[in-house]
Each structure stands twice: as C-alpha cells, then as structure tokens.
C-alpha cells in the first residue's frame, strides 16, 4: 500500500520535474550558444529570488496568474477551451473601473462592489460564448478568440476615450477616474512583517492574495467535493456517459463557461484595487494567456496551479535582475516558460500512458483474474 | 437558378459569381452614399495587401486541418515567420532570403506542433496554445540578441528591411491600360468591376501574386494529387487510410509542417510587404483571423480566399479612409447582407434565424444612420464580429474534416 | 486444390486476456470458409492478425504455402489479401473512386491522380465480378449495401484473391444480404478465396463451404457446411459448460411499471426511425425487444430514458407521465439504464470506481449529502456493489479502465440495480464479456425480476433474449411487428421475424 502511494507520487511529479529539467538544459544550451554563462545567470536568479522584496514581487505576480489559471481550469475540466479569459478580464476590469469610480460606498463594501461588477461582467461575457455554443453550435475556441478581439479592440478601445479622467484643472488623464480609497484593498505587509523584517523599497504585498487563496479553496471544493463539480468532471471525462448519468449537458456548458468568466473577472483586480486604481494605458495585459499556461502546467489541479503560478512568477520577476546584472538576456525567461510548458504537456501525456498500463497490470494482478 | 443549383456549381464558377455580386452591392452602396473609396483601385490594393497574410496563413490552416490537426498555433508560427523573415533579409541582403527563412521559421513551429500532437498525442489546442506562448518569447529573445545589436534595431524592432517589390501587369493595367480606361469611363457597375480588377493587377507585389497563385495550387494539390488524397484521408478517416497501408503519421507530419511554413510565409509577408521591418506583436492576432477565414471558407482553398478578402477589406479600407465615412458605409453593406440572410431564413421556415438576422440588420442600419463617420475601432473590430455572425448563422451548415482534432494512434487503440 | 491460407499455433495476448490461444486452421483456394464464434470469442483479433493490423505473439502464418510475417496491412495487400471491415473504412466526403484508389493510386507525372485510368480499371473490376457503382458518387450519399459494395470493390481493385469479410451481414437488410451472397458466389466462381466471419448460423450454413469454430480464443474444429445443422454449430460454438439463461416460474404481476405510448422518433433526414411504438411492462416482468441492430431500438431507448425528445408519444413510469422530464428526473423517479456500449456511454474510464458507481446517482444519498459529494458514503456503496456483484478489483479507487470488460459490466449492472429502480433498461447487457460474467449478469437480471422490478431487455443474443424474457416483441424498420411467447419460439423462428421473412411469409 505504501509503495503504491509513493509510486503514485513519483508518477505525479515525474512529468513536471522532467519538463523542468528538460527546459533547464535546453535554456542552458541557448544561453551558451548566445555566449552567456548559464550558471552565473541561474545563480543570479536564485540569489535574487530569496530576497524578501523579490518574494513579495513574486507573490504579487503569481496572484493574478493563479486566478487566471483557475478561470481557464474550470473550462478545461469540462473540455471547454475558454481561450477568452484575456478579453473577459480586461473587459471586466474596465467596466469595474468605470462603474466603481461612479459610486460612493462605505469602506470595504465599495471594494466588494467593484469585485462583484468585475465578476458579473466577466461571467456574462464568457457566458455569451457558452450561449453561442449551446444555441448555435459555435465552437468556443473560435468564439472566445473573436470575443477577445471584440472586447479589447472594439468595446474597450471604443469606450476608453469617453471615460478618461477629467482632472480638476480641466486636463484629461491617461486612464479612467481612479477609484476612491474606499475601494482599495489593504496590503498585507503588516501580516508578513509579523514573521520577518520590515519590507522595504516600497514593495507592498497585494491583498488580492487572500482573494486568490479563497478562489483556490472554493475551486477545490467545487470541483472535487460538490455535486455540480462532479457533473463538470464527468462531462469532461465522457460527455455521453455523463448525459446517460443524468447530467444536463447544455446547462453544464453554460455553468462552466459562466463560472470561468466570473473567476476571470477577478484577474484584473490587482491593478484596480491595489496598484493604479484605474484602468489606464499601463493596465497589465496578457494574463489570460499566461493563465492558460498555468492551468496546463498545473494540470488544472488547485495545488498544482499554485506551483505553476509561482514558477511563472519567479521567471517573470527574474527577468529584471538578469537585465540589470547583464548575466543573460532577460528574455531567456519567456523562452524557458514556453519550453517548460510544451515539455510539460508532452511529459504529462507520456506519464498518463505509462500510468494507464501500470493500472491495468496492477488490477489484473490484484484480482488474479483474466477475462 | 435556385440556391441548391448554385451550390452545386464548381468553385471556379461559384466564387467569381459571388465576388461579382459583392462588388455590385458595394457599387450600389457607393452610389447611395456617394462614397468613391469603396471600390477605388487604391482601396482594393490596400485591402488585398491586408488580406494576403490572412489568406496565406489560412491556407496553412487548411493544410493542417485537412490532415486532421487543429492549428491554433498559426499565430505563433506567423510570429516566427516575421522574425526570421526580417533576419534572413538583413543577414543575406535579399528579401527573397528573408522569405525563405520566414517559411523555414514557421515550418519549425509546425514541426514542433506535429511532434507534440501527432508524435505524442498531446491535445491540439493545448499544443497550439503552448506554441503561441513560446513563439513571441523566442522572437523577443532573438531580437534582443540580434536586432538590438544593429543600427536602428531594438529588442522590439528590427532595422528597416528591403521590400520584395512588385510588378504591374502589362497591357491590362499599364501601357494600353485597358482596365484603367474602362474604369475611367464611369459606367455604372462596369467601371467599378474593372476598377477592382485593375486594382488587383496594378503594382501587384510578388507576394500577393504568390499568395493568389497558392489558392488554385493548394486546391489542386488537395483534390487532384496523390499527396492531397492521402493528406485528406488523415483528416477524414485515418483508420481507413491505415487499413490501405498509408502512413498516417507521415501525412500528418508533412501537412502540419507545410502549414507552419505557410504561416511563416504569411508572417514574413507582413514584414517584407506591409511594414518593411520586424516589430513585436506585428501579427496582431491575424493567425486567429486566418483560422476564422478557414472556417468561413468551409475548409476549402477558394473559401479561405473569400474569407481573407472579407476580413482584409475593412482593414484596407480604413487605412485609405481617413475620415471614416467609407468604413461607415460598410455598416450598410452588412445590413443588406443580413436582410438577405433574413429573407432566406424565412423562406426556409427558420423563424429564429430570421428574427435574429433581422434584429442585427436593424442594429447595423441604426448604427449607420446615427453616425457620420465610423469610430476608429470599427474597422479593426468588424472582421471579428463578422466571423461571429457567420458562425452564428452558418455553424450548422459548415462541414469540417470528420476526424479533425481527434487523437490518432496506429491500430486504432 | 491448394491451400490459400494456413494458420499454425497463432496466439495473441492482451493485458489480462488471451484473445487467441493456439489457433490452427487452413483455408483452401477457391472456397468460402466461415469463421464462426460468439461475440468475444476472438474472431476479430484473428482477422486483424491475418491482415497485418496487429502482430501475433506466437505462431506461423502461411499464404499460398509461403510463410509470411505481416507488419502492416500493406504487406497483407501485397500478398493478395484484402479485408472488408465490419465498420466500413470509408471516408464519407470522398467520392467512390477516391475511396477505391486510396493507397494504390494511378498517377501521371508529378503524382497527379489519373482518374481516367482508375475509372477504367474500376469498370473492369466491376464487370468481372458483376459489381456496379457510380465512381463519382459521394459515399455519404450511398446506402449501406452500396457502401459495402464499395468496400469489396476496393479490395478487388487491388487485385486481392483472398477476401476477408468481418461480419458483413450485421448491418444489412435481408435483400442486401441476398445481393451480397450473390456477389460472393460470383467471386468464388471467378476463383477468389473468401473468409467469412459471422455468428449467424443460418447465414453461415447458406454461404460457406467449410466452417471453423472458435470458442473462447481457441479453434475447436473445422467442419463441412454440408455435414452439419445449425444446432450442431450452436453446440460447438457455446460448448457444454455454458449455462443457458432460463427463467423459473413467472413473476409477472398486473401492475404496470412502464408504459410507452405511440412513440415516434425522426432521424436527421426527417424519416421515422421509431414509428408509433407502444407497449407496457409490468412489475416482475422482463420484456425482450428482438431486432437486427439499426431497426430503431437505440432511438427508442433514447426516447424512453430522456436522452432525446421524440417527435411524439408519452412515457409513463409507474403511472407518472415523465415524457417532459430530463434524464436526471427520470432516473430519480426510478429508471435504471445499462447502455449498450460501456466504454462509449457507460463509464468514466479514467475515473476511479467509486466515481463510476456514483454516476447517475450523484444527486442522492449515499453518494451525495446535500450539495456535496459524500466520499465516504460513495466508497461504502461502491464496496457493497463490488462485493454483491462480484466486481473483481483491488479497491474502489482504481480507475475503471484497469478492469476487464466483464468486471466493468458487472459494475454498471450493480450501479443500476442496487438503487432498486422501478424499471431497468438493459441494452446488450452481456455483449463482449466472458462466460462467467455473463452468467452472473443473468443471475442479477433474474433476481431483479423476482424482486418485482420491470425490465426492458434488448439483445442480439437470441438465446439470452428467449431465456430471460417473459414476452418478446420484434422491432423491424422502426415498428413493433410481432409479439411472441418465448416459451414457444426458437432462435430460428425469431430470426425469421427479425429479418421480416416471417412477416412476408404470412406466419402468425
């Protein structure tokens, strides 16, 4: 019993670890070919990463990545490819920034209101793709890609100029009117400093981290423990068997797409609630696609995606230090991310095949029977 | 002629007829709105230039999907094409080298996709997403190592590269300039048609010529050659092919690699024809539009061309149309098209479709009536909305290769 | 006559299963040789080995006296062997000629297809064997019989003189079967050798010269068709130790458990596949539906369990109209359903057993507590199923695909029966499972019947149908055409109803 447990752990870790090692080796070759010293580069990255401020950066970076990963994962668990997290979160953040700036609400409640608007907008927008699939048979991969462009190039680009901040002196700002302080989420520096030294260099650990943790726990409870989550997973594993088992497939598509978008709505919140407090030119983009990577690397697993988000965040935050120290081109980290991802999906596939063979063997040995 | 009769016509009759109808509608709208730009030579030229990357990448998607592999990695492969297109030109001093390396770069992306999906059985969408993440990173890294060291280059941009250039068709578009003469006669519709045709032939870039030639070539390749037949069986019923001794893996590998090569060509076309330099994010999602053009074109080469023109035209028009008035009149075109859809749906007793089409047509018309100029975001958004509309009304009518996206293992296990 | 094919000691193992166990037989040139055996006896595996699709683990194969070792169908084709698969290997969107030439295309320069040569050759082949077909038709437009003709032409086009036909009559209507047999006789007259795989005894006796019987992966014997009766064959096929299903005294009550009224279902072209079907099943009764597959049984079941909305008609479960209810609501009202294909529609293969046991019952205790899945309750219930239904498995956490087919099926039967449904619908409950599991499944069906449940049984196994049912209705072209008493009917007579022969003959 014990050995089978360790075997399972080994099998579970085999894919990500071998993908990481493979990416590590390949990146080293790339670095050597571009006449960098990989060891110097890696040690620079690691030395940097253990600093408290870097860890704060990493966590701030990982937080939206994780939420975005969960958003993608909810669809993936049902074999629905919501490629549209990108458009959903940008549209949600834009709407939340505009609407949130127009209301006056007490401290805390205002923050929850902004969150709620973002979740609703995200859910409705991805629900649209679900609706198209259910009613018109439109493949969600194409529709969400198209809706991404409609949201970013169309709706946001069209409306953004109308909602620019009007400053007191009559000038026009570069973003929407900032949210009032009542909508800001407190940072977690105080909590961290109980255990460590003071955080310096103006770093602030975003309070959205708490939101991400809650999202992760809820995702776990939903997908692994709830009846609805069971229906989602059953549909993902075998849609026909699930239908025979009484799972209403159309409703499940709407639900999964909708929930995916609701979570996607939260992805843009760090900018809104703890950074710039408005939707402006510098609003962080491309987190939707990164979230897909996180979901794939973390196997849609609530814990696995934590590791994946942290790994991607580590690589992202390392690029700066590589730039400054000139130990390597900072862009090596994006290549590493790509290689890790591609290697990981291949490795997962191979491990799945090995595991399947092992299970068949184990079961026929355990029962001592053939058929 | 009834609609079904029309549908049975071969593609080389069908599409010219449709194109003619399209031009007539444009010309009518042109008369109605007094917009000279809609069918002018310069507009058509620009539209065509903008359609080309979509067309060539779409043909890439065609080859991949016809052998059964979904390729949403087209975007990433195009990005590789842009970088290698610029690099090849700068390194070897000729844009033709750039084109060569652009194709090669895209083909490497295709190879990667083939290894993952065909070799290891990774889900096609997953692999495509991974490539779309890997490719821009690679391009940026390479830019940092190569272009940033050059004069006028940076991590996000290459120095200027030479254009591939083009040529004007003799007799028809220069010298006697027959088409140009007819265009200047200003005969209703006839002049418009010849204006469009002359626009096609005047200072046609070599890449446009190649791209247009690729349409019949890929159609011929797919339907009339042994290679095409074997490629298509991999996408329709791989087990049937296998049972007749065809190496399905090989067909798929070749199809996906060519697909990547075409995407790379499309990417280098953006560099060599449109921008004359490499720039980060230069593809602006055109790989995805190419996929949409493929679906719009019902997985046929001629259809991809139609889709590419449909999506390239608003872009091209908007570049010429600085006041945005001509782009605005496209709303009227859309409204007309939707009214046709509505009438057709009602005659087919498809009430829901008819009401939906009618509603969107009214919306489009209202938008037309209550604006004077098109907002700047309209041309950029229009292709995507068009794709969605096409999918909404035609999803059930489209027929993709039967085994596309499905995993294939030898022996059927 | 010389020997066309000789198999010596062919053995093929899959994990946990021996599909072929020391198979020996030989086929003479110019004969029609039938391979006969029950579902799951190992016939299809054997044919795949013969056609190079799978390698044998042991044994020697000779074609025309020469030892061969096929690594792919290409080798088999080169040796003059062609195969007509049970599931047609045709691309629907290809024309007939494209399907035929695929893999051995005539070309001109540069690999351009030479359709003229191909069509000429196709016409020659067609003339030689009396098989006509329009080369430019798309396969999607063809009838089933025509598609099969394309498959045969495909094989002949390649110059094959040894043809393997894998259950060719399974999808055909009687007239098409006759046409096929005429074609086969012509092929034989032209000198071809034909290997014919089937388990329908009448057909086998009608068409073949010699018959090799395969039982549980072993070749039992080869007999001359002229020397045996269907009864002899049946005995050879099933062997002695096979228990035949038999119900004891009737448990039928007069309480109606399921009533189906005037169900009509249309196919995608708007033609009725189920046509005005009505019947009642009482508590403690098993109603069998006999019929060749594809006569509307699947669509009828889908309509009863709520998978698809029928065009018209109603379903009453214990007097309650469930016609407008969802699959889940119907299950909750007391439907159990064993789908015909356990991999396609019955199981979540990658999920553990306990999740598979919960599927269909995930809304109720012991699998659920309110909105949550009750993992402990689910495990307990799964263990209960594993024990009571003898699902041989290490524990409830092992993935379903690790189990043998028989154990997977017992899990499904257990899952559907343990909740004591009012009505259980069984579609081919023993298809493709071993004899032991088959007997166990039959026992469960009998005890459910004794407990007062109503069952609807659909099966291609006529012995099973006759042995278990209290009443049998025959479904033919979407209609219920006859109601029969299993106590008075033989498989042969039932077969003639299923093919429509008895109806035309005016029996009953």
PDB file of N, CA and C in Angstrom, chain C residues 102-150:
ATOM      1  N   UNK C 102      -7.436   4.956 -53.085  1.00  0.00           N
ATOM      2  CA  UNK C 102      -6.577   5.371 -51.990  1.00  0.00           C
ATOM      3  C   UNK C 102      -5.526   4.305 -51.639  1.00  0.00           C
ATOM      4  N   UNK C 103      -4.283   4.723 -51.632  1.00  0.00           N
ATOM      5  CA  UNK C 103      -3.215   3.790 -51.261  1.00  0.00           C
ATOM      6  C   UNK C 103      -2.605   3.079 -52.449  1.00  0.00           C
ATOM      7  N   UNK C 104      -3.341   2.981 -53.574  1.00  0.00           N
ATOM      8  CA  UNK C 104      -2.715   2.429 -54.773  1.00  0.00           C
ATOM      9  C   UNK C 104      -3.194   3.239 -55.966  1.00  0.00           C
ATOM     10  N   UNK C 105      -2.914   4.541 -55.879  1.00  0.00           N
ATOM     11  CA  UNK C 105      -3.439   5.490 -56.855  1.00  0.00           C
ATOM     12  C   UNK C 105      -2.636   5.433 -58.153  1.00  0.00           C
ATOM     13  N   UNK C 106      -3.328   5.357 -59.280  1.00  0.00           N
ATOM     14  CA  UNK C 106      -2.611   5.547 -60.541  1.00  0.00           C
ATOM     15  C   UNK C 106      -2.326   7.031 -60.732  1.00  0.00           C
ATOM     16  N   UNK C 107      -1.105   7.363 -61.105  1.00  0.00           N
ATOM     17  CA  UNK C 107      -0.783   8.778 -61.275  1.00  0.00           C
ATOM     18  C   UNK C 107      -0.061   9.012 -62.587  1.00  0.00           C
ATOM     19  N   UNK C 108      -0.153  10.255 -63.044  1.00  0.00           N
ATOM     20  CA  UNK C 108       0.676  10.679 -64.162  1.00  0.00           C
ATOM     21  C   UNK C 108       1.882  11.400 -63.572  1.00  0.00           C
ATOM     22  N   UNK C 109       2.539  12.205 -64.361  1.00  0.00           N
ATOM     23  CA  UNK C 109       3.729  12.911 -63.862  1.00  0.00           C
ATOM     24  C   UNK C 109       3.451  13.694 -62.594  1.00  0.00           C
ATOM     25  N   UNK C 110       4.402  13.667 -61.699  1.00  0.00           N
ATOM     26  CA  UNK C 110       4.328  14.524 -60.521  1.00  0.00           C
ATOM     27  C   UNK C 110       3.240  14.153 -59.546  1.00  0.00           C
ATOM     28  N   UNK C 111       2.835  12.921 -59.559  1.00  0.00           N
ATOM     29  CA  UNK C 111       1.873  12.480 -58.556  1.00  0.00           C
ATOM     30  C   UNK C 111       0.470  13.005 -58.779  1.00  0.00           C
ATOM     31  N   UNK C 112       0.168  13.438 -60.006  1.00  0.00           N
ATOM     32  CA  UNK C 112      -1.197  13.886 -60.301  1.00  0.00           C
ATOM     33  C   UNK C 112      -2.058  12.655 -60.544  1.00  0.00           C
ATOM     34  N   UNK C 113      -3.204  12.622 -59.877  1.00  0.00           N
ATOM     35  CA  UNK C 113      -4.065  11.444 -59.948  1.00  0.00           C
ATOM     36  C   UNK C 113      -4.576  11.244 -61.371  1.00  0.00           C
ATOM     37  N   UNK C 114      -4.532  10.004 -61.802  1.00  0.00           N
ATOM     38  CA  UNK C 114      -5.015   9.679 -63.137  1.00  0.00           C
ATOM     39  C   UNK C 114      -6.389   9.033 -63.007  1.00  0.00           C
ATOM     40  N   UNK C 115      -7.400   9.870 -62.934  1.00  0.00           N
ATOM     41  CA  UNK C 115      -8.745   9.357 -62.691  1.00  0.00           C
ATOM     42  C   UNK C 115      -9.266   8.525 -63.861  1.00  0.00           C
ATOM     43  N   UNK C 116      -8.818   8.861 -65.065  1.00  0.00           N
ATOM     44  CA  UNK C 116      -9.302   8.107 -66.221  1.00  0.00           C
ATOM     45  C   UNK C 116      -8.889   6.646 -66.125  1.00  0.00           C
ATOM     46  N   UNK C 117      -7.602   6.425 -65.904  1.00  0.00           N
ATOM     47  CA  UNK C 117      -7.119   5.058 -65.750  1.00  0.00           C
ATOM     48  C   UNK C 117      -7.843   4.356 -64.606  1.00  0.00           C
ATOM     49  N   UNK C 118      -7.989   5.072 -63.507  1.00  0.00           N
ATOM     50  CA  UNK C 118      -8.629   4.483 -62.335  1.00  0.00           C
ATOM     51  C   UNK C 118     -10.056   4.046 -62.652  1.00  0.00           C
ATOM     52  N   UNK C 119     -10.785   4.912 -63.351  1.00  0.00           N
ATOM     53  CA  UNK C 119     -12.176   4.585 -63.646  1.00  0.00           C
ATOM     54  C   UNK C 119     -12.276   3.419 -64.615  1.00  0.00           C
ATOM     55  N   UNK C 120     -11.351   3.388 -65.572  1.00  0.00           N
ATOM     56  CA  UNK C 120     -11.347   2.251 -66.493  1.00  0.00           C
ATOM     57  C   UNK C 120     -11.129   0.952 -65.737  1.00  0.00           C
ATOM     58  N   UNK C 121     -10.136   0.980 -64.870  1.00  0.00           N
ATOM     59  CA  UNK C 121      -9.828  -0.221 -64.094  1.00  0.00           C
ATOM     60  C   UNK C 121     -11.007  -0.609 -63.196  1.00  0.00           C
ATOM     61  N   UNK C 122     -11.606   0.422 -62.597  1.00  0.00           N
ATOM     62  CA  UNK C 122     -12.762   0.173 -61.730  1.00  0.00           C
ATOM     63  C   UNK C 122     -13.888  -0.499 -62.519  1.00  0.00           C
ATOM     64  N   UNK C 123     -14.107  -0.013 -63.741  1.00  0.00           N
ATOM     65  CA  UNK C 123     -15.163  -0.598 -64.565  1.00  0.00           C
ATOM     66  C   UNK C 123     -14.832  -2.050 -64.920  1.00  0.00           C
ATOM     67  N   UNK C 124     -13.555  -2.317 -65.189  1.00  0.00           N
ATOM     68  CA  UNK C 124     -13.137  -3.679 -65.490  1.00  0.00           C
ATOM     69  C   UNK C 124     -13.437  -4.612 -64.319  1.00  0.00           C
ATOM     70  N   UNK C 125     -13.017  -4.159 -63.145  1.00  0.00           N
ATOM     71  CA  UNK C 125     -13.255  -4.968 -61.946  1.00  0.00           C
ATOM     72  C   UNK C 125     -14.743  -5.190 -61.754  1.00  0.00           C
ATOM     73  N   UNK C 126     -15.511  -4.110 -61.906  1.00  0.00           N
ATOM     74  CA  UNK C 126     -16.945  -4.207 -61.731  1.00  0.00           C
ATOM     75  C   UNK C 126     -17.570  -5.205 -62.706  1.00  0.00           C
ATOM     76  N   UNK C 127     -17.142  -5.129 -63.964  1.00  0.00           N
ATOM     77  CA  UNK C 127     -17.685  -6.043 -64.971  1.00  0.00           C
ATOM     78  C   UNK C 127     -17.324  -7.489 -64.652  1.00  0.00           C
ATOM     79  N   UNK C 128     -16.075  -7.687 -64.233  1.00  0.00           N
ATOM     80  CA  UNK C 128     -15.612  -9.047 -63.991  1.00  0.00           C
ATOM     81  C   UNK C 128     -16.397  -9.730 -62.884  1.00  0.00           C
ATOM     82  N   UNK C 129     -16.837  -8.976 -61.894  1.00  0.00           N
ATOM     83  CA  UNK C 129     -17.491  -9.605 -60.741  1.00  0.00           C
ATOM     84  C   UNK C 129     -18.950  -9.205 -60.607  1.00  0.00           C
ATOM     85  N   UNK C 130     -19.447  -8.488 -61.573  1.00  0.00           N
ATOM     86  CA  UNK C 130     -20.854  -8.101 -61.507  1.00  0.00           C
ATOM     87  C   UNK C 130     -21.165  -7.097 -60.411  1.00  0.00           C
ATOM     88  N   UNK C 131     -20.219  -6.192 -60.139  1.00  0.00           N
ATOM     89  CA  UNK C 131     -20.440  -5.179 -59.113  1.00  0.00           C
ATOM     90  C   UNK C 131     -20.441  -3.814 -59.787  1.00  0.00           C
ATOM     91  N   UNK C 132     -21.568  -3.131 -59.756  1.00  0.00           N
ATOM     92  CA  UNK C 132     -21.595  -1.830 -60.418  1.00  0.00           C
ATOM     93  C   UNK C 132     -21.787  -0.719 -59.389  1.00  0.00           C
ATOM     94  N   UNK C 133     -21.146   0.394 -59.683  1.00  0.00           N
ATOM     95  CA  UNK C 133     -21.262   1.552 -58.800  1.00  0.00           C
ATOM     96  C   UNK C 133     -20.799   2.772 -59.586  1.00  0.00           C
ATOM     97  N   UNK C 134     -21.419   3.925 -59.300  1.00  0.00           N
ATOM     98  CA  UNK C 134     -21.007   5.148 -59.988  1.00  0.00           C
ATOM     99  C   UNK C 134     -19.768   5.717 -59.292  1.00  0.00           C
ATOM    100  N   UNK C 135     -18.645   5.809 -60.013  1.00  0.00           N
ATOM    101  CA  UNK C 135     -17.405   6.214 -59.353  1.00  0.00           C
ATOM    102  C   UNK C 135     -17.435   7.647 -58.834  1.00  0.00           C
ATOM    103  N   UNK C 136     -18.326   8.477 -59.341  1.00  0.00           N
ATOM    104  CA  UNK C 136     -18.320   9.878 -58.925  1.00  0.00           C
ATOM    105  C   UNK C 136     -19.281  10.187 -57.785  1.00  0.00           C
ATOM    106  N   UNK C 137     -20.054   9.203 -57.362  1.00  0.00           N
ATOM    107  CA  UNK C 137     -20.935   9.414 -56.214  1.00  0.00           C
ATOM    108  C   UNK C 137     -20.123   9.630 -54.954  1.00  0.00           C
ATOM    109  N   UNK C 138     -20.652  10.458 -54.074  1.00  0.00           N
ATOM    110  CA  UNK C 138     -20.005  10.586 -52.773  1.00  0.00           C
ATOM    111  C   UNK C 138     -20.519   9.490 -51.852  1.00  0.00           C
ATOM    112  N   UNK C 139     -19.624   8.963 -51.041  1.00  0.00           N
ATOM    113  CA  UNK C 139     -20.005   7.860 -50.166  1.00  0.00           C
ATOM    114  C   UNK C 139     -21.139   8.262 -49.236  1.00  0.00           C
ATOM    115  N   UNK C 140     -21.131   9.537 -48.825  1.00  0.00           N
ATOM    116  CA  UNK C 140     -22.171   9.983 -47.896  1.00  0.00           C
ATOM    117  C   UNK C 140     -23.566   9.819 -48.494  1.00  0.00           C
ATOM    118  N   UNK C 141     -23.647   9.739 -49.834  1.00  0.00           N
ATOM    119  CA  UNK C 141     -24.966   9.620 -50.471  1.00  0.00           C
ATOM    120  C   UNK C 141     -25.390   8.164 -50.667  1.00  0.00           C
ATOM    121  N   UNK C 142     -24.517   7.212 -50.319  1.00  0.00           N
ATOM    122  CA  UNK C 142     -24.798   5.813 -50.630  1.00  0.00           C
ATOM    123  C   UNK C 142     -25.561   5.107 -49.520  1.00  0.00           C
ATOM    124  N   UNK C 143     -26.326   4.094 -49.899  1.00  0.00           N
ATOM    125  CA  UNK C 143     -26.990   3.214 -48.937  1.00  0.00           C
ATOM    126  C   UNK C 143     -25.950   2.269 -48.344  1.00  0.00           C
ATOM    127  N   UNK C 144     -26.344   1.620 -47.250  1.00  0.00           N
ATOM    128  CA  UNK C 144     -25.398   0.741 -46.563  1.00  0.00           C
ATOM    129  C   UNK C 144     -24.880  -0.370 -47.482  1.00  0.00           C
ATOM    130  N   UNK C 145     -25.806  -0.993 -48.217  1.00  0.00           N
ATOM    131  CA  UNK C 145     -25.405  -2.085 -49.101  1.00  0.00           C
ATOM    132  C   UNK C 145     -24.424  -1.614 -50.165  1.00  0.00           C
ATOM    133  N   UNK C 146     -24.668  -0.395 -50.671  1.00  0.00           N
ATOM    134  CA  UNK C 146     -23.772   0.160 -51.683  1.00  0.00           C
ATOM    135  C   UNK C 146     -22.389   0.443 -51.095  1.00  0.00           C
ATOM    136  N   UNK C 147     -22.397   0.899 -49.862  1.00  0.00           N
ATOM    137  CA  UNK C 147     -21.110   1.168 -49.218  1.00  0.00           C
ATOM    138  C   UNK C 147     -20.299  -0.112 -49.098  1.00  0.00           C
ATOM    139  N   UNK C 148     -21.003  -1.177 -48.758  1.00  0.00           N
ATOM    140  CA  UNK C 148     -20.295  -2.444 -48.635  1.00  0.00           C
ATOM    141  C   UNK C 148     -19.740  -2.874 -49.991  1.00  0.00           C
ATOM    142  N   UNK C 149     -20.512  -2.601 -51.039  1.00  0.00           N
ATOM    143  CA  UNK C 149     -20.031  -2.931 -52.370  1.00  0.00           C
ATOM    144  C   UNK C 149     -18.748  -2.147 -52.673  1.00  0.00           C
ATOM    145  N   UNK C 150     -18.721  -0.874 -52.253  1.00  0.00           N
ATOM    146  CA  UNK C 150     -17.504  -0.086 -52.452  1.00  0.00           C
ATOM    147  C   UNK C 150     -16.330  -0.749 -51.723  1.00  0.00           C
TER     148      UNK C 150
END
